[in-house]
Short mmCIF file of C-alpha atoms in Angstrom, two decimals:
data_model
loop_
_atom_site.label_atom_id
_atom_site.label_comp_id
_atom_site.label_asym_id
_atom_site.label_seq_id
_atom_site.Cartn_x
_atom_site.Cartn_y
_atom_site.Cartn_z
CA UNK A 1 1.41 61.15 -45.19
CA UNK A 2 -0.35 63.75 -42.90
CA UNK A 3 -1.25 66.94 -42.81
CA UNK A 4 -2.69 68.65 -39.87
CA UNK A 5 -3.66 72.97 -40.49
CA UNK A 6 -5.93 72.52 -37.09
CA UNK A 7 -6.01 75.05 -34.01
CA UNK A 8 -4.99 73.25 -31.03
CA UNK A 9 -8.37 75.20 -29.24
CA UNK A 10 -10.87 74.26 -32.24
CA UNK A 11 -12.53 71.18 -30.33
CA UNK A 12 -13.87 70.26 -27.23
CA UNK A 13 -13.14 66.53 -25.25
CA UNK A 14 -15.96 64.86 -26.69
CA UNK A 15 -15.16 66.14 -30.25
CA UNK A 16 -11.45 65.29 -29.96
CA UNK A 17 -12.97 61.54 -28.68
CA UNK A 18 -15.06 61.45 -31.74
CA UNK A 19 -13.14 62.46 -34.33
CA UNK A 20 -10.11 60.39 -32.85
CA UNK A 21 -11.97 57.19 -32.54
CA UNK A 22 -12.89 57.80 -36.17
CA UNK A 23 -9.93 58.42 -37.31
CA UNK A 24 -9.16 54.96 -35.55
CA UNK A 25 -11.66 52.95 -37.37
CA UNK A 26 -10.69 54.50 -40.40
CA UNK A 27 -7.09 53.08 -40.02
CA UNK A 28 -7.83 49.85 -39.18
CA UNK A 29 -10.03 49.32 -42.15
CA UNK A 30 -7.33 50.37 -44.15
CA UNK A 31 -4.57 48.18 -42.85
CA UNK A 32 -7.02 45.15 -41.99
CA UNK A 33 -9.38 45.47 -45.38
CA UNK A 34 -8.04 47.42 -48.17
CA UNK A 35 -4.57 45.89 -47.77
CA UNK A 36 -3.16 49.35 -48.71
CA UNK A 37 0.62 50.02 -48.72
CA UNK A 38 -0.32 54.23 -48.21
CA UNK A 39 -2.48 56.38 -46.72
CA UNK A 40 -2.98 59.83 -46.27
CA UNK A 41 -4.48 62.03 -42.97
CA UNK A 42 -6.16 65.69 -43.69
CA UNK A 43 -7.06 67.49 -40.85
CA UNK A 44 -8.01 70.81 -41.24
CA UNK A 45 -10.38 73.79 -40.00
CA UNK A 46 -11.08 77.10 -41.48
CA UNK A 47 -14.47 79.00 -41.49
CA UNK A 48 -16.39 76.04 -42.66
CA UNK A 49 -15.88 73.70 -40.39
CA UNK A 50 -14.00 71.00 -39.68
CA UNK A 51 -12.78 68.17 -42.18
CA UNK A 52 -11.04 64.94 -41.52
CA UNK A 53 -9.91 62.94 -44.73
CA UNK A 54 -8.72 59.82 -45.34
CA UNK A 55 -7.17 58.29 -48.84
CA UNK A 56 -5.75 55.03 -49.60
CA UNK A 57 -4.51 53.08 -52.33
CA UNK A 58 -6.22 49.82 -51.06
CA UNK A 59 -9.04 47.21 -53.14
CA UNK A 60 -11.57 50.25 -52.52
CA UNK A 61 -15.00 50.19 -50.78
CA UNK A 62 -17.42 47.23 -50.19
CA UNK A 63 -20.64 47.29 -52.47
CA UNK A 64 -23.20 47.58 -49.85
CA UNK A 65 -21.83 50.19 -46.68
CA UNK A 66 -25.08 49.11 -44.94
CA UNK A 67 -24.61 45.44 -44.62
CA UNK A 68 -24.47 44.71 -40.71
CA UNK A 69 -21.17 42.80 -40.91
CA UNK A 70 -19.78 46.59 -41.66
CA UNK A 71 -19.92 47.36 -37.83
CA UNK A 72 -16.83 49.71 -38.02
CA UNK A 73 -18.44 51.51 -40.75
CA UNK A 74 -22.24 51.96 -38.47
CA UNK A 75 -20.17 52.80 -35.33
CA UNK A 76 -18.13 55.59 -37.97
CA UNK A 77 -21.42 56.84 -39.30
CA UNK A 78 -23.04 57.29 -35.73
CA UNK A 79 -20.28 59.34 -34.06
CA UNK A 80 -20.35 61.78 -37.05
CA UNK A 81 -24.53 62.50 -36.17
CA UNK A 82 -23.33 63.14 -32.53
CA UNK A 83 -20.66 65.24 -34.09
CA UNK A 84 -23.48 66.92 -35.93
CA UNK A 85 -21.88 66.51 -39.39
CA UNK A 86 -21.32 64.20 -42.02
CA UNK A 87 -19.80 61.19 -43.31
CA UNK A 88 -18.93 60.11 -46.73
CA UNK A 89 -17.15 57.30 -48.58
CA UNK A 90 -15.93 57.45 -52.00
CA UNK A 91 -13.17 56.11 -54.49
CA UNK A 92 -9.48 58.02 -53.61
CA UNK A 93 -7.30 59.39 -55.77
CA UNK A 94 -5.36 56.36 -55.53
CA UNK A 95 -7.80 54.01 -56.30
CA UNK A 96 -8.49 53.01 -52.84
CA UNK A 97 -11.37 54.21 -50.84
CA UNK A 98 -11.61 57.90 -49.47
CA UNK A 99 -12.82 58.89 -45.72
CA UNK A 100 -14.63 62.81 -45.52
CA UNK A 101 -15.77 63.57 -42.19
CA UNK A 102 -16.69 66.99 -42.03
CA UNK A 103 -19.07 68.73 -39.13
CA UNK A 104 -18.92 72.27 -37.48
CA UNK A 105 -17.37 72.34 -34.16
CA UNK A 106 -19.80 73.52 -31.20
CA UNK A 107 -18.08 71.89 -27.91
CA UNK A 108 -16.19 73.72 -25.09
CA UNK A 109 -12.83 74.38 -25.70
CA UNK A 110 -10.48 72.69 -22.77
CA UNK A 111 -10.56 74.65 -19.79
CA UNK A 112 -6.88 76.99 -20.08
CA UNK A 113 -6.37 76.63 -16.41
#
């Protein structure tokens, strides 16, 4: 499942790169580690800022989201600082584990021409 309620104009390149590559990691983790059979992708923008959410319905988070073997994780946490917002893990809906990016855009928009 997806949803996407994002302006194509919102972010600039190195935001899209970010919060792609994020997005990426976030995937793999759920098809390589949770083992989940659904997820769900929420990408939306309003006044606030930008949020990026992730559910699945997989064996749920690791005990210690510090431990150096959780590179994916480190790597996830440092592009949200150079995105300037946030990252947080907690249980989904589902059971699984739940993704929440969130930051406020400030990048250029593409160049129109």
């Amino acid at each position: 499942h997806q949803e996407v309620t994002l302006a194509d104009d919102v972010l600039g390149p190195d935001e899209e790169l970010h919060v792609v590559q994020i997005l990426r990691e976030a995937l793999a983790n759920v098809v390589q580690h949770a083992r989940a059979s659904r997820a769900a992708i929420h990408l939306t923008g309003d006044a606030d800022g930008v949020t990026l959410r992730v559910d699945d319905d997989g064996s749920g988070l690791p005990d210690d989201l510090t431990r150096p073997e959780h590179y994916g994780i480190i790597i996830m946490k440092e592009r949200a600082q150079g995105l300037g917002g946030r990252l947080h893990f907690a249980a989904s809906d589902w059971g699984g584990a739940r993704l929440e990016l969130h930051f406020t855009p400030h990048g250029e928009p593409h160049d129109a021409t």
